Coordinates of C-alpha atoms and ligand atoms in Angstrom, one line a residue:
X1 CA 0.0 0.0 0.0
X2 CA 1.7 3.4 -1.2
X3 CA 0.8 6.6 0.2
X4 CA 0.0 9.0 -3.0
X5 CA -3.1 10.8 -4.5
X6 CA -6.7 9.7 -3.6
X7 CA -9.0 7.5 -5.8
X8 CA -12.3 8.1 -4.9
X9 CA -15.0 6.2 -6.9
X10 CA -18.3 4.4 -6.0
X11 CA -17.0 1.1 -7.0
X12 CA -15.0 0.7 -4.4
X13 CA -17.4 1.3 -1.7
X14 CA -21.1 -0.7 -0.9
X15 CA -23.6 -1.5 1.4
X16 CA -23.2 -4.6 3.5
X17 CA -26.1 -6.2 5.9
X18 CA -24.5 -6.1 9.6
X19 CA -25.7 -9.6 9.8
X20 CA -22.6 -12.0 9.4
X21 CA -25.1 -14.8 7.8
X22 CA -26.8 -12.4 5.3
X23 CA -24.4 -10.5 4.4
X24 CA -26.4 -8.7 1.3
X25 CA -24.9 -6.0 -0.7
X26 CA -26.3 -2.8 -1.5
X27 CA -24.6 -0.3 -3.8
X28 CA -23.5 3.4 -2.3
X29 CA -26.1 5.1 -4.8
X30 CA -28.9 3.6 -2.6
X31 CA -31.1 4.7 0.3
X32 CA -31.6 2.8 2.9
X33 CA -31.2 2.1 6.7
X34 CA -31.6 -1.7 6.6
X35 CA -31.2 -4.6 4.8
X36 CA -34.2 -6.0 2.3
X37 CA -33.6 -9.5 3.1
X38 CA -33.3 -9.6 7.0
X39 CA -33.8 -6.0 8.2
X40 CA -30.7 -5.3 9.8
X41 CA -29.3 -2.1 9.9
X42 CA -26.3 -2.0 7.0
X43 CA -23.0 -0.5 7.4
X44 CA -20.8 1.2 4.6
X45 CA -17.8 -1.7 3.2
X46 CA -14.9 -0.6 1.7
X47 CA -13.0 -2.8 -1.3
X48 CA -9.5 -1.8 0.5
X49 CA -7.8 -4.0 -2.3
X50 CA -8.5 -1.6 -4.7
X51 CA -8.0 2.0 -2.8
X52 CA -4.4 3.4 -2.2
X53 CA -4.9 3.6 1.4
X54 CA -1.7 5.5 3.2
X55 CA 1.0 2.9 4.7
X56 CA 1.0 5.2 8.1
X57 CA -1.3 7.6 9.5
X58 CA 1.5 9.9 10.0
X59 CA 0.4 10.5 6.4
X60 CA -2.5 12.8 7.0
X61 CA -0.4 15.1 9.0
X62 CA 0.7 17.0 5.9
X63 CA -2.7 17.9 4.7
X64 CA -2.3 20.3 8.0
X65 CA -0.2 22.2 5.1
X66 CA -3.0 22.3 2.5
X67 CA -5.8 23.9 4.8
X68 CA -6.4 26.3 2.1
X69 CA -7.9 22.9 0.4
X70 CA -12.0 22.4 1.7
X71 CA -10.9 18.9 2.1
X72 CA -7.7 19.5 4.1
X73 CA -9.3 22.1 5.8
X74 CA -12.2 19.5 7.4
X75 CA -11.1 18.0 10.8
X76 CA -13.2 14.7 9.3
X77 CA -12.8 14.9 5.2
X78 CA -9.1 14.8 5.8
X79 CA -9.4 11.5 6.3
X80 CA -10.9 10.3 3.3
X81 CA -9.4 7.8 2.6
X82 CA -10.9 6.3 5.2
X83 CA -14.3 6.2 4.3
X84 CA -14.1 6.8 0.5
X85 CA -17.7 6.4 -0.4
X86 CA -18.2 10.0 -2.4
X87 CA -16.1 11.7 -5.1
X88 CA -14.6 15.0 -3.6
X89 CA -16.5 17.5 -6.0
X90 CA -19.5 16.5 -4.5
X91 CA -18.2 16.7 -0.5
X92 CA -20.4 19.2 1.5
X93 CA -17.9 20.8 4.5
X94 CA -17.9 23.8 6.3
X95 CA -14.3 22.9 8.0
X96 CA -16.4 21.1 10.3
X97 CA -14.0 18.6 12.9
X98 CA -11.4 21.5 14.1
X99 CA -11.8 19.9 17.5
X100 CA -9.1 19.2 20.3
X101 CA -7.6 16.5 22.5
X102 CA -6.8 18.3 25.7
X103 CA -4.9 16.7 28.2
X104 CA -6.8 18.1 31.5
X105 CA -5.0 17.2 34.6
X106 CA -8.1 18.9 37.1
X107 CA -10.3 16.4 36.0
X108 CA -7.6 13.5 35.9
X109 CA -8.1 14.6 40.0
X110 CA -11.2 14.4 40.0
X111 CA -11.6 10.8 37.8
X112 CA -8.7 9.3 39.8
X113 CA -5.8 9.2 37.6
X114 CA -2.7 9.9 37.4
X115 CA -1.4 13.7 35.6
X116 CA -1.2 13.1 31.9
X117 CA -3.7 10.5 32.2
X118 CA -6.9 11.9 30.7
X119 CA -8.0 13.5 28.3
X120 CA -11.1 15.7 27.1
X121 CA -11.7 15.3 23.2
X122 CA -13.9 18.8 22.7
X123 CA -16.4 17.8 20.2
X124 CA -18.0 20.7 21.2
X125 CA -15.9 23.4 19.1
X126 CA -18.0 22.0 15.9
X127 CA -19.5 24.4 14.0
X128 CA -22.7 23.7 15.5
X129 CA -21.4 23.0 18.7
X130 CA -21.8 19.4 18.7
X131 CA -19.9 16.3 17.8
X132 CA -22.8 15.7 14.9
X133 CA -21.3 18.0 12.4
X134 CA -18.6 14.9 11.9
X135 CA -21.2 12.7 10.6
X136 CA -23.3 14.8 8.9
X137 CA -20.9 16.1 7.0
X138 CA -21.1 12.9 5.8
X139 CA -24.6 12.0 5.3
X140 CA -25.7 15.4 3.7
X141 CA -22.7 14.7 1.1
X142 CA -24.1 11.1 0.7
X143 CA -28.0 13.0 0.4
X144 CA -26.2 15.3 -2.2
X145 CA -24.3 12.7 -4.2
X146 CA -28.0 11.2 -4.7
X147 CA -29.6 14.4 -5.5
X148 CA -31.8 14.6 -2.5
X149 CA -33.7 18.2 -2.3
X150 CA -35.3 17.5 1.9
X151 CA -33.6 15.6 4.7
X152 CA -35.4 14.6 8.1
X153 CA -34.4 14.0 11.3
X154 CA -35.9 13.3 15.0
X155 CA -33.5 14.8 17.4
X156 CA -32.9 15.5 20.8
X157 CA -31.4 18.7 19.7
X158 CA -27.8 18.3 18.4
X159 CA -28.9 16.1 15.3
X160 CA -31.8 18.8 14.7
X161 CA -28.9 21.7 14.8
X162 CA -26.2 20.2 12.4
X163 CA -28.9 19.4 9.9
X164 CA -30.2 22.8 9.7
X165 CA -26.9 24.0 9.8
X166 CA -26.1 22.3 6.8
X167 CA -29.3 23.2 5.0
X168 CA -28.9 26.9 5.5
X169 CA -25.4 27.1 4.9
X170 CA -25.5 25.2 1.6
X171 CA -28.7 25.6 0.5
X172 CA -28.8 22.6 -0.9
X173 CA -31.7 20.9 0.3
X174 CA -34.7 21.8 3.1
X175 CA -34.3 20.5 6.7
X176 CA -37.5 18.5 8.1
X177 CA -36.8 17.9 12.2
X178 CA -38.7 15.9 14.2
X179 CA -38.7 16.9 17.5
X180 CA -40.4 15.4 21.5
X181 CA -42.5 18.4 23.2
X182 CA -40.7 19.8 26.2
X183 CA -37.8 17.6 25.4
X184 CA -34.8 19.8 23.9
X185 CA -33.2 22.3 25.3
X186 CA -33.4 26.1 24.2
X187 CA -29.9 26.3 23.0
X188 CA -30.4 23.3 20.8
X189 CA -33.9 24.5 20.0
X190 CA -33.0 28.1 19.0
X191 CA -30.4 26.7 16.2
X192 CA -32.8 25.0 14.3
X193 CA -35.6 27.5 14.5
X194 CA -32.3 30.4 13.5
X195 CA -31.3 28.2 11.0
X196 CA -34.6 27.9 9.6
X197 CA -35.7 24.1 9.7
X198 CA -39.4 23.5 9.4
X199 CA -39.2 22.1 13.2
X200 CA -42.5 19.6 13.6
X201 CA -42.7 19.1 17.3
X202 CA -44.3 16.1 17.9
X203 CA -46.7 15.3 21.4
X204 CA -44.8 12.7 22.3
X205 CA -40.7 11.9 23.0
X206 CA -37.4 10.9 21.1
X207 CA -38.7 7.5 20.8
X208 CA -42.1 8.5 19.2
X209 CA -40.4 11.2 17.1
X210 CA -38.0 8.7 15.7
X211 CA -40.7 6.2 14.4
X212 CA -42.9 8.9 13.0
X213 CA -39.6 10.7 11.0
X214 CA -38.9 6.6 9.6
X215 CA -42.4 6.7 8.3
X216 CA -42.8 10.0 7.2
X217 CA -39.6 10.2 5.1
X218 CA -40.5 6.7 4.0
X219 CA -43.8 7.9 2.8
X220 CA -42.7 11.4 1.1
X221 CA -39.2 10.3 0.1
X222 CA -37.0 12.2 2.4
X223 CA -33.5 11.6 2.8
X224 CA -33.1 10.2 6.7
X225 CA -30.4 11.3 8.2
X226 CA -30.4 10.2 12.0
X227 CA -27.8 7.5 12.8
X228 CA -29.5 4.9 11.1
X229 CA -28.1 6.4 8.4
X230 CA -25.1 4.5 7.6
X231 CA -23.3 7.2 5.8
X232 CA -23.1 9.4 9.3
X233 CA -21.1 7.3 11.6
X234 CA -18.4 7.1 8.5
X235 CA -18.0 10.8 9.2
X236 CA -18.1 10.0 13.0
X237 CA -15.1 7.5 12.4
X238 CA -13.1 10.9 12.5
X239 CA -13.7 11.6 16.0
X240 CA -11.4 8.6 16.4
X241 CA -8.8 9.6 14.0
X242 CA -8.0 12.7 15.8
X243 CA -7.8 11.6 19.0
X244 CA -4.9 9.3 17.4
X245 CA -3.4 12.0 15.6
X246 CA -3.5 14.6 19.4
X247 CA -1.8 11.4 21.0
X248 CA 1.3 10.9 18.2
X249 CA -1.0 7.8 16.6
X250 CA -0.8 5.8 20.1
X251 CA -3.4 4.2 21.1
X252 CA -5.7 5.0 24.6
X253 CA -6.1 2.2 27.2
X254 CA -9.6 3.5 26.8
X255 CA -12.2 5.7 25.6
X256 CA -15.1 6.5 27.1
X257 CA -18.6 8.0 25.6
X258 CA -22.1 8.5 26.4
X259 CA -24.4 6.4 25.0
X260 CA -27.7 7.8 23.5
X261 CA -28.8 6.7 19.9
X262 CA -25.7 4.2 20.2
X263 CA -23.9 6.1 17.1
X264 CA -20.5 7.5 18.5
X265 CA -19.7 4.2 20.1
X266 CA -20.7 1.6 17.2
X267 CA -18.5 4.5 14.5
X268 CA -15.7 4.1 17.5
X269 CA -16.2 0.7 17.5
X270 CA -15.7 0.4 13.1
X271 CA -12.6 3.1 13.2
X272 CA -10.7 0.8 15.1
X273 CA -11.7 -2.3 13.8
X274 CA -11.4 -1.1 10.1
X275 CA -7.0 0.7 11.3
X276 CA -6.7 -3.0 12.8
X277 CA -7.5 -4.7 9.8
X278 CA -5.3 -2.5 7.5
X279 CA -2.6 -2.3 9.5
X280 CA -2.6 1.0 10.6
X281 CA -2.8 0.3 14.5
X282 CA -1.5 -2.7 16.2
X283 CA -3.9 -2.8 18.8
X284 CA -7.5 -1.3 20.0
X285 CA -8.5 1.0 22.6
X286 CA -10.9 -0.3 25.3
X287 CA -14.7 1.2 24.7
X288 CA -16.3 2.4 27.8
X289 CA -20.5 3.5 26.9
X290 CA -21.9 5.6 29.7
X291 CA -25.7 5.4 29.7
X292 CA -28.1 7.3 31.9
X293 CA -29.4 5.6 34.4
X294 CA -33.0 7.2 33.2
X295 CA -32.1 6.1 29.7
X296 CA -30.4 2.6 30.4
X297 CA -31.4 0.4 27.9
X298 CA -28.4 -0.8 26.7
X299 CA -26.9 -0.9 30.9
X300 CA -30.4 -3.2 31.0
X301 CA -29.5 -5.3 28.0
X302 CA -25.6 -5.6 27.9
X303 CA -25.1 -6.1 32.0
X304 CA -28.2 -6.7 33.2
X305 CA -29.3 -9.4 31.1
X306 CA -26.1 -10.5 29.0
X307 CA -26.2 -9.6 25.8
X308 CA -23.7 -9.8 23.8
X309 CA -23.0 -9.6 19.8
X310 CA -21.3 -12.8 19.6
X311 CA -20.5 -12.4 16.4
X312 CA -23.1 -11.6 14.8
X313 CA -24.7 -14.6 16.1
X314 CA -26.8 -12.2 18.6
X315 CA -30.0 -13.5 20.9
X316 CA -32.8 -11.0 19.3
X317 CA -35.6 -12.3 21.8
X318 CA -33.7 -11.1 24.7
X319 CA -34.0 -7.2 23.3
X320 CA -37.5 -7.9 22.2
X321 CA -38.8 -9.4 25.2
X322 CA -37.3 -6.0 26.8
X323 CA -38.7 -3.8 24.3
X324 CA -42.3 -5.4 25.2
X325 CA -41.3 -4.8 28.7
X326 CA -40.6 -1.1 27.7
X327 CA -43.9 -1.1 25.9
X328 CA -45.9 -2.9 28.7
X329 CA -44.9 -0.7 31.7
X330 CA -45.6 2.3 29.3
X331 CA -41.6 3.0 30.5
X332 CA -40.4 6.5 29.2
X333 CA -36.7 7.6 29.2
X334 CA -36.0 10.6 31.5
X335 CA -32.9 12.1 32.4
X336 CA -31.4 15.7 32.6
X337 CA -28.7 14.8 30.0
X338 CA -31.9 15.7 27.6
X339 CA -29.6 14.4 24.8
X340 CA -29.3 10.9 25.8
X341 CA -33.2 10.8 27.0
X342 CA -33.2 7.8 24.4
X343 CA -34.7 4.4 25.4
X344 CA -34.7 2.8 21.8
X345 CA -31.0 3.2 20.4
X346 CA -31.1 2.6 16.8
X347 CA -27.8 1.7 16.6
X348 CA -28.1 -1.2 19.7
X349 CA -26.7 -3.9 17.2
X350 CA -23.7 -2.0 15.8
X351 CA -23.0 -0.9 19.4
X352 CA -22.9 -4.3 20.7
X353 CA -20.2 -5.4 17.7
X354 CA -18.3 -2.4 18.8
X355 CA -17.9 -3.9 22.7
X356 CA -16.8 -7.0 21.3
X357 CA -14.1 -5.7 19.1
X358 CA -13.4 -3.3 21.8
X359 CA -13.4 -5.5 25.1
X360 CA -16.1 -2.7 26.0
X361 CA -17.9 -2.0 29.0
X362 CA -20.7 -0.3 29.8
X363 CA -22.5 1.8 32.5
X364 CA -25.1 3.6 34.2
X365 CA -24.6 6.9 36.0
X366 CA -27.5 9.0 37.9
X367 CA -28.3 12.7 36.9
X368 CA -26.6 13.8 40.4
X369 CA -23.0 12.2 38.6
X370 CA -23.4 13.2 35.7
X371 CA -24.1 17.1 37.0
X372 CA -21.5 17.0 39.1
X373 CA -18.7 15.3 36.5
X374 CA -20.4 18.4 34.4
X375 CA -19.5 21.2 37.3
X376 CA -16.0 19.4 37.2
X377 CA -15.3 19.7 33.7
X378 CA -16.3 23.4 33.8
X379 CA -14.3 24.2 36.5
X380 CA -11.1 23.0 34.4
X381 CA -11.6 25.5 31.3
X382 CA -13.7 24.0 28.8
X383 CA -17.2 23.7 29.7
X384 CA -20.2 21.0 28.0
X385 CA -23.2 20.0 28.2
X386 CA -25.1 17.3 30.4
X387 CA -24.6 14.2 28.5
X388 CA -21.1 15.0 27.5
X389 CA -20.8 14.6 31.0
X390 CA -21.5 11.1 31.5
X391 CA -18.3 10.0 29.7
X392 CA -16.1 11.8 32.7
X393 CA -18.9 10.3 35.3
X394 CA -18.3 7.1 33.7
X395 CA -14.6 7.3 34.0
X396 CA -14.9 7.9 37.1
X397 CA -17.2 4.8 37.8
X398 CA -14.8 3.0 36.2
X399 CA -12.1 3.7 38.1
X400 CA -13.4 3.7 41.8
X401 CA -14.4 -0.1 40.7
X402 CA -10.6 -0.2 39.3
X403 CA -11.5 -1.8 36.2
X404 CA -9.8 1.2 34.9
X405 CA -6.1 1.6 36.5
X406 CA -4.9 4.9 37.8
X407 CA -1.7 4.6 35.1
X408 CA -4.2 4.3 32.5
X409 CA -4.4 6.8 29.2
X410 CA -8.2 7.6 29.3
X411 CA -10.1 9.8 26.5
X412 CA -13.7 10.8 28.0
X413 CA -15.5 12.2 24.9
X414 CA -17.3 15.5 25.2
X415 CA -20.5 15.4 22.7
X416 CA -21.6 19.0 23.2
X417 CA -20.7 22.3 23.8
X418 CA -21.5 24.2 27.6
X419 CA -23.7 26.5 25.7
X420 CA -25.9 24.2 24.5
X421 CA -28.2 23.9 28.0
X422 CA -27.6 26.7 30.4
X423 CA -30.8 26.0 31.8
X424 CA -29.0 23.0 33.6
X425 CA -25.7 24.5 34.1
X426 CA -27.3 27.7 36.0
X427 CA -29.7 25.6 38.2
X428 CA -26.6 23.6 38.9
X429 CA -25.1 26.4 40.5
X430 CA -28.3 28.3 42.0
X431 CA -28.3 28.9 45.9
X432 CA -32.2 27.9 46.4
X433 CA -33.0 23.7 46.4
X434 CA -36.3 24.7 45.4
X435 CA -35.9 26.4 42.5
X436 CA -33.7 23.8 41.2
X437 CA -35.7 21.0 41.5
X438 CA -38.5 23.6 40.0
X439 CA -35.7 24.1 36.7
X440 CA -34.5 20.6 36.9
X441 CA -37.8 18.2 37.9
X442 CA -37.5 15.9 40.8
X443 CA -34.6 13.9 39.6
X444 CA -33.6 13.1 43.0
X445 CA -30.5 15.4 42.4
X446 CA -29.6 16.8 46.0
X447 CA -28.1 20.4 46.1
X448 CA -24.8 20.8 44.2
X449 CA -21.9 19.3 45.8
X450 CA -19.6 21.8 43.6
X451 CA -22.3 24.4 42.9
X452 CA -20.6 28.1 41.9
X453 CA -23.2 30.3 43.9
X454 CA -23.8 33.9 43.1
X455 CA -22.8 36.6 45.8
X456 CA -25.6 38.5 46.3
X457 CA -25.2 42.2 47.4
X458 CA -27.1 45.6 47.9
X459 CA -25.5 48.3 45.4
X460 CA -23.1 50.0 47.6
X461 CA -19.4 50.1 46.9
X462 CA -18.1 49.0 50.6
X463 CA -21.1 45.7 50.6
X464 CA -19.4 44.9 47.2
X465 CA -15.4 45.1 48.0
X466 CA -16.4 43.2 51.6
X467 CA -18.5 40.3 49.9
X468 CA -15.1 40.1 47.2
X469 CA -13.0 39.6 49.7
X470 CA -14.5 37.5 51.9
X471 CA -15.0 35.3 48.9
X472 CA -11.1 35.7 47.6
Ligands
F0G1 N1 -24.0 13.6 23.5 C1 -24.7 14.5 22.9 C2 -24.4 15.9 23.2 C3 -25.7 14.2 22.0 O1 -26.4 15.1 21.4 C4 -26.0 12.8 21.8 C5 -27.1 12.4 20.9 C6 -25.2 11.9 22.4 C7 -24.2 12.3 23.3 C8 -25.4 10.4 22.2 O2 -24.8 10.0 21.1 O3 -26.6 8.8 19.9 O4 -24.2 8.6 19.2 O5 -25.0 7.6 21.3 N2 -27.9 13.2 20.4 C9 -28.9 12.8 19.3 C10 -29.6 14.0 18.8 C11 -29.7 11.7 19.7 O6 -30.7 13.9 18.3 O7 -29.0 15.1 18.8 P1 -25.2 8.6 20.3

């Protein structure tokens, strides 16, 4: 394998059923979320023979010197050759990906690890503040290379924004989003509605919006772009390929994520399997997926119960029998890490197949963890939202049970920008109990361990210098 130009051509990428014993093919010109012949969910293949893939990944450091190039430029297209399922004319970026590995030693403390020993990946400098812009980058080029003119999603808020970021700044096609009532937060809500996405907000949750956005774009022919989508977590394979590249291409002992939809972790979970295969790394990260315990359905399935992919050879009764549970008990997710409110991940399947090929665990952490992992990773510079905070929670988990060792390299993912839900981040931090559990429901989150409280004082000069320094 020789490291030289790019071929990029739809011959040398497919469709492939995720089931090992179907196995159908589907060509890259298609749209669809699963497989004719079985219904499982389909992943993008590659015909490596065929593509000049780079002998190292040291390779892609020198497109750092082309950034004047749209594809150099993107923190996810950069890697093409990666996932070369679209010719580069037709690649839709907005330099989307310019994200950082920061090693933060204050919340190493806080975790349990040694200095040096974790670090944040900010997914949250996106462009629309939110690790989705990495896949749907990808998607909206795939919904593009097909000549799609509307594209859907149901969201929980971050899906919603990238899409209509995408529309509007490309004009290319008409953003229909799907969202739960009461269920996203006004950051997340005010993108779409800015970017101007016809927003249909749906009397119901994630879960019911999701269904009604499969049969609605179905039924009117509009491109899907929500993580069934194959074509997004090839974008989200990127998130992956930086955090090699901010570590000098070593490999983590682990990374850790939140687990909503199931996307990030099952495109983790394909990065690494598809740099094994070629070559590229000589070993895999472990995969640690952080659930909320108010949205715990794969905690339920994969611990609880046992699940396990098994290569391929996976037990479907055992997640139907607790998706008639679900349906029975009339049992709704709810959690403040509103992103992650999810009780049917689409990607549960592709998820499982990543925690085999990554010896993964996974987890369950309450609201109060995940606020207070939140407060922690504020206090140390950079700042996200609730369910990016259940990867540092998680980490945390992890390592107060010791299956994560205090000398271990750890990179806890943050999904979202701080900005995205003040609402949480200011009730955190409010004085009065009341008033937070007013803000944040009865989530059986106690006052904030590490809340930031506001001084009040009168307006009078000395009141003001004697509250500063009896807070200094
Ligand atoms: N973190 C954030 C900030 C998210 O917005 C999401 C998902 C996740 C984590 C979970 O990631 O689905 O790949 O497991 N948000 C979706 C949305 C569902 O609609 O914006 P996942």
């Amino acid at each position: 394998m020789v490291a030289t130009s790019v071929q990029i051509n739809t011959d040398l990428a497919f469709q492939r059923c995720l089931a090992p014993d179907c196995g159908a093919t589907y060509g890259v010109d298609e749209v669809r979320t699963s497989c004719d012949q079985c219904g499982a969910p389909l992943d993008v293949a590659y015909d490596w023979d065929k593509i000049e893939v780079p002998d190292s990944l040291k390779f892609f450091e020198s497109k750092w010197a082309r950034r004047n190039e749209p594809l150099c430029r993107s923190g996810v297209w950069r890697f093409h050759e990666l996932f070369p399922f679209a010719p580069p004319e037709k690649v839709v970026t907005i330099g989307e990906g310019q994200t950082l590995l920061h090693a933060s030693d204050g919340v190493a403390k806080y975790v349990g690890l040694a200095d040096g020993g974790l670090y944040l990946q900010y997914e949250g400098m996106n462009p629309s503040g939110s690790f989705k812009d990495n896949g749907m980058t990808a998607a909206f080029t795939h919904a593009h290379t097909i000549g799609a003119k509307r594209a859907a999603c149901a969201s929980t808020g971050n899906t919603s924004a990238s899409l209509a970021l995408y529309c509007g700044v490309s004009k290319l096609m008409q953003a229909v989003i799907f969202i739960g009532s009461g269920k996203i937060s006004y950051g997340k809500l005010s993108q779409a509605l800015d970017y101007g996405a016809l927003t249909i907000q749906i009397a119901g949750d994630f879960d019911d919006a999701m269904q009604r956005v499969r049969e609605v774009s179905q039924q009117l022919g509009i491109y899907l772009v929500n993580s069934v989508n194959p074509f997004r977590l090839e974008g989200q394979k990127s998130i992956m390929f930086r955090v090699l590249e901010g570590l000098d291409w070593q490999v983590p002992d682990w990374v850790v994520v939140p687990g909503g939809n199931l996307g990030n972790s099952s495109a983790f979970g394909k990065a690494f399997m598809e740099l094994k295969e070629l070559g590229l790394i000589d070993r895999v990260p472990r995969l640690a997926v952080i659930n909320a315990a108010g949205a715990n359905t794969l905690y339920e399935l994969f611990v609880k119960r046992g699940q396990r992919w098994n290569g391929g050879q996976l037990d479907q009764h055992v997640a139907d029998k607790y998706v008639e549970e679900m349906d029975r008990e009339n049992r709704r997710a709810s959690t403040i890490a509103s992103a992650i409110e999810i009780n049917r991940p689409v990607n549960y399947e592709k998820c499982l197949r990543a925690l085999e090929v990554c010896d993964g665990v996974v987890r369950e952490v309450s609201d109060q963890q995940i606020l207070d992992a939140k407060s922690q990773v504020g206090a140390n510079g950079l700042g996200c939202e609730p369910a990016s905070a259940a990867s540092v929670a998680g980490a945390k988990l992890l390592r107060a049970e010791g299956v994560i060792a205090p000398s271990e390299r750890v990179v806890c993912v943050l999904t979202g920008h701080q900005l995205k839900d003040p609402t949480a981040t200011v009730a955190y931090h409010t004085t009065d109990q009341e008033e937070f559990n007013r803000v944040l429901g009865s989530r059986g989150v106690k006052r904030a361990e590490f809340a930031n409280r506001a001084v009040a004082v009168p307006n009078d000069l000395d009141e003001i210098i004697r509250a500063i320094q009896l807070n200094s």
